Structures are given as C-alpha cells and as structure tokens.
Coordinates of C-alpha atoms (C1' of nucleotides) in Angstrom, one line a residue:
Chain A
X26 CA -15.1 -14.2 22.3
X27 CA -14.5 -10.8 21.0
X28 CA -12.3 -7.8 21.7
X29 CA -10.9 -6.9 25.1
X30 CA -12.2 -3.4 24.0
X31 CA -15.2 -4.8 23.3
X32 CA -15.4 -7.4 27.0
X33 CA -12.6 -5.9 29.2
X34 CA -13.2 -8.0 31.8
X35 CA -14.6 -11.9 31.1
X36 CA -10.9 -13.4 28.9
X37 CA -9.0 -16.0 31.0
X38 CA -5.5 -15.5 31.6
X39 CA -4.6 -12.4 30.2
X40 CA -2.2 -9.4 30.7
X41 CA -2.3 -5.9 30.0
X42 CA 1.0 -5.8 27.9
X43 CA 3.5 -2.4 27.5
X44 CA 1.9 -0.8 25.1
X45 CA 4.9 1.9 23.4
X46 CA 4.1 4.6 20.7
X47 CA 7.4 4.9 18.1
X48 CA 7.4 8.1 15.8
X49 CA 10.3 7.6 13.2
X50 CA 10.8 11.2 11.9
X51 CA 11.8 11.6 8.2
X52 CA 13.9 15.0 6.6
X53 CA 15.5 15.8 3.6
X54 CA 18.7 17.5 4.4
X55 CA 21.7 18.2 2.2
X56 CA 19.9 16.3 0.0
X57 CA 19.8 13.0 2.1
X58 CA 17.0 11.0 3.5
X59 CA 17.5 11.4 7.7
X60 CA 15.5 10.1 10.6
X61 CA 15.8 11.7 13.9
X62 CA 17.3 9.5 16.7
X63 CA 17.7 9.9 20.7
X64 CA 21.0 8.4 22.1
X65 CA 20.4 6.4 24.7
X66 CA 22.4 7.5 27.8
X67 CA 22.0 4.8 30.2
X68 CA 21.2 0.9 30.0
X69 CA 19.4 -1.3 28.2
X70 CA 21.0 -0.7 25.3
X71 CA 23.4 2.3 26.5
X72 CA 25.4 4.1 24.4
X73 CA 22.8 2.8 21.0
X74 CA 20.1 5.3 19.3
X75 CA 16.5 4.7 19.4
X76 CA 13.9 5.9 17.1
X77 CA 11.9 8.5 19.6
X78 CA 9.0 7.0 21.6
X79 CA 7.2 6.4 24.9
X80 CA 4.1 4.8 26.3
X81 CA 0.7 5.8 26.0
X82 CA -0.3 8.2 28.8
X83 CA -3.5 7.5 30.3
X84 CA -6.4 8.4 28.6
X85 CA -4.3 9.1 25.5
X86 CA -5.4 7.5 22.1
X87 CA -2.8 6.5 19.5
X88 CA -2.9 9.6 17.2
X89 CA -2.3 11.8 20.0
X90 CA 0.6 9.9 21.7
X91 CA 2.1 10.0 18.0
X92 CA 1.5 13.7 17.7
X93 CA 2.5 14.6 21.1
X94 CA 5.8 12.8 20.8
X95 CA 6.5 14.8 17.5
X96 CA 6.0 18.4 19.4
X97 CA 8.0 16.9 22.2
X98 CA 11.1 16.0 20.1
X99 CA 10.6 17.8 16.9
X100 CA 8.6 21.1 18.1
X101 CA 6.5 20.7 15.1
X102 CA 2.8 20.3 14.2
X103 CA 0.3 19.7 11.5
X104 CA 2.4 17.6 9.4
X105 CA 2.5 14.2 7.7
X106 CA 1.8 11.8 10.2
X107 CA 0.9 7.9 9.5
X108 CA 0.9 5.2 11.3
X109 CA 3.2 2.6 10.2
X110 CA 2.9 -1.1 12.0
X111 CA 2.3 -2.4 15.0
X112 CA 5.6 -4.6 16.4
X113 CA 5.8 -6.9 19.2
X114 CA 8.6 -8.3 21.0
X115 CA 10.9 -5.6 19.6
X116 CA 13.2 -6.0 22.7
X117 CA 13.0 -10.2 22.0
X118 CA 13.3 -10.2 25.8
X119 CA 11.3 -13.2 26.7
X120 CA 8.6 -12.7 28.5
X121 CA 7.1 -11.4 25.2
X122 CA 4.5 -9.9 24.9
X123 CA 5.2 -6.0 24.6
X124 CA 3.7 -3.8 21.8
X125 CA 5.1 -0.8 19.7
X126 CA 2.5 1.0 17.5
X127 CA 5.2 2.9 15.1
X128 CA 4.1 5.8 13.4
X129 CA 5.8 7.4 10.7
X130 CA 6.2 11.7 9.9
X131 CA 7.8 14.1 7.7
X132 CA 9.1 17.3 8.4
X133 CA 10.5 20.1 6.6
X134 CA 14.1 20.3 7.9
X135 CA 13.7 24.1 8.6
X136 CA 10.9 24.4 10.6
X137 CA 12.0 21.7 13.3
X138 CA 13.2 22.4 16.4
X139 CA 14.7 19.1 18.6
X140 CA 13.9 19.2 21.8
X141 CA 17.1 20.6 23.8
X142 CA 17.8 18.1 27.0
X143 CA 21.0 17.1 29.5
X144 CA 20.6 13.4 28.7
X145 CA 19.3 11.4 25.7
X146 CA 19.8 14.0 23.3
X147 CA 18.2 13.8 19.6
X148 CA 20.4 14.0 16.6
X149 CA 19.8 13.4 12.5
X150 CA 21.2 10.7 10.8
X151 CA 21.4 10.1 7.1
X152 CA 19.6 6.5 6.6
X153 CA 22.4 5.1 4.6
X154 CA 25.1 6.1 7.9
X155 CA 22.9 5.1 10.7
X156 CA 24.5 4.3 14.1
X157 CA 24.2 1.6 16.1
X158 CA 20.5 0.9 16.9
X159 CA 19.1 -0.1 20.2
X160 CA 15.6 -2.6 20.0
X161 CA 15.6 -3.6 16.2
X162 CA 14.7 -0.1 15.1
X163 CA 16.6 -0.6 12.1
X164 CA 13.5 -3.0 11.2
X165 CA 11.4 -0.1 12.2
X166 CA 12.8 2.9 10.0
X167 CA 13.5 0.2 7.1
X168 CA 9.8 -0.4 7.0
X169 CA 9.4 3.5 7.0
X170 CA 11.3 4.3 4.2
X171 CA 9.6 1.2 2.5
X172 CA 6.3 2.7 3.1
X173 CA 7.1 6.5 1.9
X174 CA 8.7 5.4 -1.1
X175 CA 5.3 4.0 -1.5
X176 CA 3.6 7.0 -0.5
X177 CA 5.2 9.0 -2.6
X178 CA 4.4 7.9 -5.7
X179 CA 1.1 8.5 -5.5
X180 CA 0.2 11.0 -2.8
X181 CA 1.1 14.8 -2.0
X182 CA 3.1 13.6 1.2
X183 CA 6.0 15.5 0.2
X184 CA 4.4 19.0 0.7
X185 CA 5.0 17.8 4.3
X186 CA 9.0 18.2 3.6
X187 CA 9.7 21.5 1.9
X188 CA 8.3 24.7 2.9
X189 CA 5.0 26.9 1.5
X190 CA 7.3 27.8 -1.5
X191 CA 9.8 25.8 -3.5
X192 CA 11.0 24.9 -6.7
X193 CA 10.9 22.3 -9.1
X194 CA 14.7 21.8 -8.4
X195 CA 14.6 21.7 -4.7
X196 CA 11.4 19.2 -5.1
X197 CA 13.0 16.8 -7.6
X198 CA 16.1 16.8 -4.6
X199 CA 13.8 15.4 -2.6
X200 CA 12.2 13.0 -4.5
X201 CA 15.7 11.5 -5.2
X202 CA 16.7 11.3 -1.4
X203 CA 14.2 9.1 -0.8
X204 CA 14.1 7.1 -3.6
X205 CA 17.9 6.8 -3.7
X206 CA 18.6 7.6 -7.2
X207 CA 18.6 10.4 -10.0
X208 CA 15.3 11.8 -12.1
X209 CA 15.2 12.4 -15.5
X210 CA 13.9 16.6 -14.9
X211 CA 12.0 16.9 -17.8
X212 CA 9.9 13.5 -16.8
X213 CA 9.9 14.4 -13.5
X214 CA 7.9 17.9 -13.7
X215 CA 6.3 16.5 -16.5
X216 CA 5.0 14.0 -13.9
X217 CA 4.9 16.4 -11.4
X218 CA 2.8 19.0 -12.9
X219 CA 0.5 16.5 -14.4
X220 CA -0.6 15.2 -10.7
X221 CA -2.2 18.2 -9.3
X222 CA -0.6 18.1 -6.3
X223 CA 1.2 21.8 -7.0
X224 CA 0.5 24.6 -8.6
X225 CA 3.5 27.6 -9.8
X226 CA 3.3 30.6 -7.9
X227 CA 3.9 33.9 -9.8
X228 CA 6.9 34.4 -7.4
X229 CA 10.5 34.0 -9.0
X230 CA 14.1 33.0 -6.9
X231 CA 17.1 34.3 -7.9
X232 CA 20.3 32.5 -6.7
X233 CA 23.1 32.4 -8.7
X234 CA 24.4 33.5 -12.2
X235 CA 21.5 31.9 -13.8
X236 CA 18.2 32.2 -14.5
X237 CA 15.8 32.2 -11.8
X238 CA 13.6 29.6 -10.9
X239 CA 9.4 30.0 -10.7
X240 CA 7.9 28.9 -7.3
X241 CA 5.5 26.3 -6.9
X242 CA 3.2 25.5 -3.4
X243 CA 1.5 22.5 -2.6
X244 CA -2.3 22.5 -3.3
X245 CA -4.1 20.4 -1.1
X246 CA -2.0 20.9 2.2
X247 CA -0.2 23.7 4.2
Chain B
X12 CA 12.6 9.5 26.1
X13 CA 12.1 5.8 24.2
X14 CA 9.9 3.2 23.6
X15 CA 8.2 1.5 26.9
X16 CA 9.4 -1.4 25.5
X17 CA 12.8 0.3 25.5
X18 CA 12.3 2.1 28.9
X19 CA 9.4 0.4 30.6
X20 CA 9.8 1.9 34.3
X21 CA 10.4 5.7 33.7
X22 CA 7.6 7.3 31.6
X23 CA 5.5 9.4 34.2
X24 CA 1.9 9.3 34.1
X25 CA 1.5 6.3 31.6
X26 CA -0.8 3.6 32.6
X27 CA -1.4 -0.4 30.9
X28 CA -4.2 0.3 28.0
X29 CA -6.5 -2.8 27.1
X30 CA -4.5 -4.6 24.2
X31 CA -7.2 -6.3 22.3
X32 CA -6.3 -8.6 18.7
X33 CA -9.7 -8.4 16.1
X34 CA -8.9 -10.3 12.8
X35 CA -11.2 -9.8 10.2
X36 CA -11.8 -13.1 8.5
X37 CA -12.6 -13.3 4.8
X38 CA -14.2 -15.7 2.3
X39 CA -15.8 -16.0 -0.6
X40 CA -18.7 -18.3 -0.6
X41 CA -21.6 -18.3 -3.6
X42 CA -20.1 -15.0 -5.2
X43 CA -19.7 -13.3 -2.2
X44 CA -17.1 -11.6 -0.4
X45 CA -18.5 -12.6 3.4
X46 CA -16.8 -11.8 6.8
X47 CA -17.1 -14.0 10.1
X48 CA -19.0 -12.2 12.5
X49 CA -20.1 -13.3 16.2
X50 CA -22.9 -12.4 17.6
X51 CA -22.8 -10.6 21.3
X52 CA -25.0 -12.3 23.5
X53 CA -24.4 -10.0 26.4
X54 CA -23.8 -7.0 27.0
X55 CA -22.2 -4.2 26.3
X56 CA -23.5 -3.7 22.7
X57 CA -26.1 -7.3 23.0
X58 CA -27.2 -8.9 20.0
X59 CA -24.7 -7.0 17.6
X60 CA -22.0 -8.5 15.5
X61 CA -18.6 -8.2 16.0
X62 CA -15.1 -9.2 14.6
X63 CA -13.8 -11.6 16.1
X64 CA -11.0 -11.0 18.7
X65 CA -10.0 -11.0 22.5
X66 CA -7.3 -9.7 24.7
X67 CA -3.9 -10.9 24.1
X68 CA -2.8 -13.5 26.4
X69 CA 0.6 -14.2 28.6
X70 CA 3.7 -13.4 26.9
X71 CA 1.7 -13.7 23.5
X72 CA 3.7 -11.7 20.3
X73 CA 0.5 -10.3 18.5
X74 CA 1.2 -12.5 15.3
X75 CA 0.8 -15.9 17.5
X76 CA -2.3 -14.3 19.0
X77 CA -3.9 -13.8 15.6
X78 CA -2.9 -17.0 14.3
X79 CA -4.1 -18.3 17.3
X80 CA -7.6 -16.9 17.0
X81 CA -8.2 -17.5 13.3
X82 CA -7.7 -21.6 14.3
X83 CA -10.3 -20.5 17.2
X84 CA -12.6 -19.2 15.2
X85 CA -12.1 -21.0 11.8
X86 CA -10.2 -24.0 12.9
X87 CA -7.8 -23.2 9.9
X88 CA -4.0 -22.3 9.7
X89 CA -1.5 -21.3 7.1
X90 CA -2.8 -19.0 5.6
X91 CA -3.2 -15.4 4.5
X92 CA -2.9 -13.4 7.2
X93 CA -1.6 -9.9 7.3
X94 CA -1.3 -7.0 9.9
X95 CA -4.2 -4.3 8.9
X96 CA -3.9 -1.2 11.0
X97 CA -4.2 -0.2 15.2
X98 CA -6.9 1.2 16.3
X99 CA -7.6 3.3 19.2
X100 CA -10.7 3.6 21.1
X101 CA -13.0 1.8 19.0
X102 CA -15.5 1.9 21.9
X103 CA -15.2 5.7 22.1
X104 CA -16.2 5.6 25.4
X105 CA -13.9 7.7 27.6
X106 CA -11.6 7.1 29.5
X107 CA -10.3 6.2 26.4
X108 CA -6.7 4.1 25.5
X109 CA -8.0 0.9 24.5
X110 CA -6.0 -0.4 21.5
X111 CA -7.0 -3.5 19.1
X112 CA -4.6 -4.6 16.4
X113 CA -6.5 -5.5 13.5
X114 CA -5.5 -8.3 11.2
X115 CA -7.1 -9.6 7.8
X116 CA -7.0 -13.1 6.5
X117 CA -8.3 -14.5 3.7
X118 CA -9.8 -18.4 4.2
X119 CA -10.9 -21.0 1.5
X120 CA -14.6 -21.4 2.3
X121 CA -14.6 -24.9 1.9
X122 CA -11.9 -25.5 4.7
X123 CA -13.0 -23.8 7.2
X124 CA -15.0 -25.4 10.3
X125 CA -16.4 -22.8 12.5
X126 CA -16.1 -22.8 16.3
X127 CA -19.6 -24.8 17.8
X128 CA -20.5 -23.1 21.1
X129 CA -23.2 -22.5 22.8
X130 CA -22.9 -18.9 23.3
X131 CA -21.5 -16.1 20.7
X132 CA -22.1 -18.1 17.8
X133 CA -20.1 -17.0 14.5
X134 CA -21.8 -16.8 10.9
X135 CA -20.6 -15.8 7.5
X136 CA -22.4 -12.1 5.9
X137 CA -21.7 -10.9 2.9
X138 CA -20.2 -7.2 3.1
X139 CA -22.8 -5.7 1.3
X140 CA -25.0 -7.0 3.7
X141 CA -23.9 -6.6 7.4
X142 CA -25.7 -6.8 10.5
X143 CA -25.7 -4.3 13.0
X144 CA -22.3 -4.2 14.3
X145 CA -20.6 -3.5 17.5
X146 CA -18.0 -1.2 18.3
X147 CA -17.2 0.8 14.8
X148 CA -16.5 -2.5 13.5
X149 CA -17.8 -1.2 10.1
X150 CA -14.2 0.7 10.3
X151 CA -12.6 -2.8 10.4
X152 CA -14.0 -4.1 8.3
X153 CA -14.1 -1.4 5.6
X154 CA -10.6 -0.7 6.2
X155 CA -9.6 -4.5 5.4
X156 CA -12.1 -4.6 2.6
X157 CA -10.0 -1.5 0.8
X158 CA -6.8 -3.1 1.6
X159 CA -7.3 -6.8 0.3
X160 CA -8.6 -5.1 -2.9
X161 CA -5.3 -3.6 -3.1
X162 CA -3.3 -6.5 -2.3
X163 CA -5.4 -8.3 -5.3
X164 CA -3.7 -6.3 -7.5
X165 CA 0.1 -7.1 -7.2
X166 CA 0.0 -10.2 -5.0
X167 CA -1.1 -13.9 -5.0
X168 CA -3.0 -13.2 -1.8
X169 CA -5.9 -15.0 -3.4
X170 CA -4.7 -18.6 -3.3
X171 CA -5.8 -18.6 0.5
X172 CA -9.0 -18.2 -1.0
X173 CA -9.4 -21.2 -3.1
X174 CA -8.4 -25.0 -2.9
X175 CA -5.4 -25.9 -4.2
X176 CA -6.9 -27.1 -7.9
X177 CA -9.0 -24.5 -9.4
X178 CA -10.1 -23.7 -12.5
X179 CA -10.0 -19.9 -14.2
X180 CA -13.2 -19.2 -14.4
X181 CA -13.3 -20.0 -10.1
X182 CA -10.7 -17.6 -10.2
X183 CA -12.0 -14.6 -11.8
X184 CA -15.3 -15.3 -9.8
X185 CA -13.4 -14.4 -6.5
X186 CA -11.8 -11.6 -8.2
X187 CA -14.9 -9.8 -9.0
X188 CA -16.7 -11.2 -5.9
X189 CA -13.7 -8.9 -3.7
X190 CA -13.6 -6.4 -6.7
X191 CA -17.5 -5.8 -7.2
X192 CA -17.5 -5.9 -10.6
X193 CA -17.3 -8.1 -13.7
X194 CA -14.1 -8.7 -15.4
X195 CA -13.4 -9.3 -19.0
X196 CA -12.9 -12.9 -19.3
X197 CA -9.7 -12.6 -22.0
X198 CA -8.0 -9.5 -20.0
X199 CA -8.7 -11.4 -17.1
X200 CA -6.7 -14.4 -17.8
X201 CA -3.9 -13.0 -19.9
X202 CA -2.9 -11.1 -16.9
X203 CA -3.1 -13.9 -14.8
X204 CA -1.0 -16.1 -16.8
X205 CA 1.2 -13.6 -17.3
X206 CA 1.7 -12.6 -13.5
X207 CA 3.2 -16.2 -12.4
X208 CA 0.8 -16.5 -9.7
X209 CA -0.2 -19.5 -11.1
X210 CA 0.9 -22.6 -13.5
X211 CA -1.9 -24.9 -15.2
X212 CA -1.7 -28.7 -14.6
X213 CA -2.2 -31.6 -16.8
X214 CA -5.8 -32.2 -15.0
X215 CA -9.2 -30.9 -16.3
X216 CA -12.7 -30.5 -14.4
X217 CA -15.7 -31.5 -16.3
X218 CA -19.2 -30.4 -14.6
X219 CA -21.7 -29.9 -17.2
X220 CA -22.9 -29.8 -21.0
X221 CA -19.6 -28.3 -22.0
X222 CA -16.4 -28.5 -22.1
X223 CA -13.9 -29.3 -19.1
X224 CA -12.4 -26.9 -17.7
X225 CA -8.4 -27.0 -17.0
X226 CA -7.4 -26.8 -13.6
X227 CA -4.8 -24.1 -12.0
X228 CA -2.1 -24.2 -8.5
X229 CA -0.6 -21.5 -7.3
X230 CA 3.1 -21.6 -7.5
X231 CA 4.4 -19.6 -4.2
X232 CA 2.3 -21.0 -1.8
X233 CA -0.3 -23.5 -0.5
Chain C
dG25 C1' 30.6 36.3 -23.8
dC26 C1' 30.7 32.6 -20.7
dA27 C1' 29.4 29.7 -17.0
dA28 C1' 25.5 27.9 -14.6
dA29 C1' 21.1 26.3 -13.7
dA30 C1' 16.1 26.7 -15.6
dG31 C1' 13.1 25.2 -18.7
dT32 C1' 11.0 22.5 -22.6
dG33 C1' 9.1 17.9 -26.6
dT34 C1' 9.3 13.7 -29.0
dT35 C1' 9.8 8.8 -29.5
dC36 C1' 9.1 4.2 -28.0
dG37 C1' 7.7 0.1 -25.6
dG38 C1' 4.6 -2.1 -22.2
dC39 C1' 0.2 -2.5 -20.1
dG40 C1' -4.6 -2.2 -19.3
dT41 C1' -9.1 -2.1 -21.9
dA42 C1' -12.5 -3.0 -25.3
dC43 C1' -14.4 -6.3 -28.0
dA44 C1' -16.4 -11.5 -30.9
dC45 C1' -15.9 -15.9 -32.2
dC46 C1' -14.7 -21.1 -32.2
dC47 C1' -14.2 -25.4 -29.1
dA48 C1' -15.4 -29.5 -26.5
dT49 C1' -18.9 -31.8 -24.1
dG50 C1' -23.6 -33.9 -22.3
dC51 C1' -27.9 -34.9 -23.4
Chain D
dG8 C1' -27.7 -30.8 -33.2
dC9 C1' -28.0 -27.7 -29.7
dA10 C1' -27.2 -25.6 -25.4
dT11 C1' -23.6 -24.6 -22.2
dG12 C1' -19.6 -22.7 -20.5
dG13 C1' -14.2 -23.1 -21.9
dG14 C1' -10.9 -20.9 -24.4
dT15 C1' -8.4 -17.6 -27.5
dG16 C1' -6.2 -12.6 -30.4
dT17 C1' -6.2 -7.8 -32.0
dA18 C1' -6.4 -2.8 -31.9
dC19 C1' -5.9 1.3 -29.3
dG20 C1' -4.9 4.8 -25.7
dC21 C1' -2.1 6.0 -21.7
dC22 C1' 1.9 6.2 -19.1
dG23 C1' 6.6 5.8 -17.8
dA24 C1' 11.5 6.0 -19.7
dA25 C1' 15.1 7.6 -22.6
dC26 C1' 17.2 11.4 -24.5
dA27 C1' 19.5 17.2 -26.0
dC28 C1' 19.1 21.7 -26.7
dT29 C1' 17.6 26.7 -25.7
dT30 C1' 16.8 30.4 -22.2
dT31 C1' 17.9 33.7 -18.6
dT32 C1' 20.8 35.5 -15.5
dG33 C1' 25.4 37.3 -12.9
dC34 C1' 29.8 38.5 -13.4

DNA sequence: GCAAAAGTGTTCGGCGTACACCCATGC
DNA sequence: GCATGGGTGTACGCCGAACACTTTTGC
C-alpha cells in the first residue's frame, strides 16, 4: 500500500476528505503580539472569530492557497510564511475526518491592508484579549505563537515584521511582544548584532528631545 | 471567508484534493539509521520504493490513520510518532492538489514484525543507502531525517528506539547511528545522566571478556 | 540645564568539548 | 595475565544573564 498520491485509485473504502488551508496572521502593534481574525456573521459558530482560511481551489497546491489567502485578507506579499500543522477534526463534528493544513505569517503592521467586505469582516486582536473563537482556533494560534517564539530565537523571521529601516528600540519592542516579557538592551543588541541578521544603516531618526537613534535593515531578506 | 472545515458548502471553485497519510518509519538496526520502504510492483513509478502510506479512510482523524498504518506496516503501537510536515504535490504531475501528511516514528528494531504479502513487500535501507524512490520521497525522508536529529537533542524520543533495558553504550550507538558521527563516550553519558531521560537499575548485562555492563529505562515512557 | 531615550562593558555561572586512565570479566 | 569493553574527572572556551552609567538631543 502506498500513498493515495502515489495510487489514487486501487484503496478500499476511502473518502476524499475537506481539505481547509488556515493562515494565522501575526503583527506587532502597540507593542502587542495580534493575529488577524474574521467574525463569523452567520452559523456554525455565528457571532465567534475564526483564524482566516478556505479550501484548496482546484489545482491549487498548499503554498499557494496559503499565499493567496494572505493577499486576499491582508493585501500583502513576500513575507514570512510557514506552514504550521496539519489538524483534523477541528470542528469535532463526527463524521470526522476533515483536514486543516494551518500555515503561519508575519507582517509588518504598516504595510497591511485587510480586505474591506459587507460580511465577515477581519479585525486584530492582541493574543492575550482574544475573543471568542469559533473551531478550536485558539489551539491553532497557541501552537503559532509556540512555534515563532521558536523561530525567533534563531532565525531572521522578524525582518518580516518591521519595515526596510528600524531601530534597535523598535526591534527589541518586538522581540518582547512575542516573547511576553522585557530584554535586558544591552544583551539584547549585543545578541542582536552578533547574529548577522542586520546590519546599521548610516541613516539617523530623530524623535524626541533625545538623541537620535542609528537605523538598522535586515540582511538576508526584504 | 473560513476554513472548509468551518464553511464547507460556500467556497466557489474548490474541489476534494487526494488526502494521502506517508509515515516514515525509523530504526536503527546494526549501526544504522534504516527506513521501511515498500517496493511498487505496479505502476505508476514500478519497482521504486516508497514510504509507506495510503489514502485516509472513512471518518479517519489523520493521527488514527497513522497509527493505524505503522501497526500495518510494522505491526507495532505506542510509540513515537510525531506529525512531520504536509506536502503538496509530491507527484508533480499536474493537475496538481494532492496532499500527503507526513508522519515520523521511531520503532525498536527488535519489535517490529513486518507486514507478509505477497505483493509490495516492505524492507529496511539504511539512509545512506536508499533505493530508487518514488514520488520525491527522498524529501520525506530527508525532511524527517533533519527533524528526528533535532528532536534527539532535547527530547527522550529515543526510547522508542530501544527495548526497555539497555545499556549506555547501546545508547550512544543509536545516537551516533541517527547523528552520523562518533560521540565522546564521557560527554556522552554525563549529559545523559544529567538530562533525566533515563534512571540506571540494579541489573547488569554481561556479553563478553569484560566487564558487565549496567542496564538503563527510560523514565517518561515505555 | 534638564528631561528623555540612545548607546556601551564587565562579571559570573552553566554547558558543551577535548582528552586518558583504571576496572571487572572470560578465557 | 591479557585482551576486551565498561566506567569515570578535569580544564577550557563560549554564551546567556545580571547589572549602571555616559551621550546626544530638544526645549
């Protein structure tokens, strides 16, 4: 026996199962960690929020249902974009048997634009205030923020946050949304600077009565 | 728009994709990291090797369907088995949508009975030593190679790999079978000892000219 | 000149790594 | 008594964590 991919046609008693792509949509805004949610105007589930999905058009892969939905709701491209997990049975309607493949994306707060609709409008939510949730999707964005924590300490994801020029303040903010606690600043662009992942600009930003603030720009992305 | 497993009547255009489960099934026999493979009598892709898998059945979650194949295949349960990624496609043959959730497990050599047909007989292969394979399975199975590697390092997956009484030296042999390389014999088990994977018992193995060998259990599990 | 945020160095403990010898046993 | 694998301890470099003061600017 092998894969149904591999021999669509010969496995006994078999269905062809809903198969659902999930994109749970990470910002950093006013210095909180927010997912982007879509209230659900009309049953199952009315009145809940829903992490932003839909089924796999025909002919679609994965990647591209994932990076569809994010222009669809987010207007954005050519950002952080990961898949997450695959659930089943996220509705735990029996007959079972359904499949979300959950994906999971950053995106610089500015540059979004959510899609504009007359029903199930989207709407940010800081991760430690989140609404009621239709479908489990609190399992779904608690295994996201699991993961970028993760990702985070070793990888660049964070470019995918902030725009082409930042400072050191605004990217230490970040850091501490997600990770839900305070940095020590000289460890953390200590850290920071030893990782390769940015490089100062020779641009300055002035903003208050103080001094200003160097630049810095991701390296290997955007 | 939401999940078809939130909505599953509205989304225009969508159509059923193939769902397939592959789990990739690890041992380590003779200082080797081998993976089950079955060989394709028929076509499409006769006389290759492939993962093991097949289409999900009836109102199946996709963890019951992977458990269910690995006591197919390997006529084993409870064990290590963990959800490895979704892949899209693996046949690249347009029109494309198929999707096969991969899983990895991780099965004491010694336990496991492989399925007896007469057709699409399995056998073990080293990693560093695969056949031709079917359908990108190479992906697969690189993919779950990286990730049990990982695992290694901050879990106890490995006691899915050994009987429950082992000695150290067993141990560190699966280690650096998975690993690829040697380990330092003292390093080796002051970090184990230290981790709490394991707790020594009163019982010793002797097998040879020398002196016996204490015997380990894992503590969480088995 | 003062308020406000930017920017910078040192100390310490834990952990991974390198490395060499004695111990218990069977024959 | 010797060959064979079991079993142990120390030194060092790196990294993350704790911690306080000086610099530059606007007003």
């Amino acid at each position: 026996m092998t894969t149904a991919a591999q021999r669509p046609a010969t496995a006994a008693r078999t269905r062809q199962p809903d198969v659902a792509v999930l994109v749970v949509i990470f910002t950093v805004a006013h210095d909180r960690l927010q997912a982007l949610l879509i209230e659900r105007s009309a049953p199952p589930e009315e009145g809940r929020w829903a992490v932003p999905g839909g089924a796999l058009q025909e002919d679609e892969s994965l990647d591209r249902a994932a990076v569809r939905k994010l222009a669809e709701e987010a207007g954005v491209t050519d950002l952080f974009l990961e898949q997450l997990y695959t659930f089943s049975d996220l509705d735990h309607s029996p007959p079972q048997g359904s499949v979300a493949v959950a994906w999971f994306a950053l995106a610089d707060h500015q540059r979004v634009r959510l899609a504009q609709r007359s029903e199930w409008q989207p709407g940010w939510f800081a991760l430690d205030d989140l609404p009621p949730l239709a479908f489990q999707n609190e399992l779904v964005i608690e295994t996201a923020r699991e993961r970028l924590i993760n990702k985070l300490q070793y990888t660049d994801a964070a470019y995918s946050l902030l725009p082409k020029r930042f400072t050191m303040r605004e990217l230490q903010r970040v850091y501490e949304a997600i990770l839900g606690r305070t940095l020590d600043k000289r460890n953390f662009r200590r850290r920071i600077k030893a990782s390769d992942f940015i490089a100062p600009t020779e641009e300055f930003r002035a903003d208050g009565p103080h001094r200003p603030a160097r630049l810095y720009r991701f390296t290997h992305r955007t």
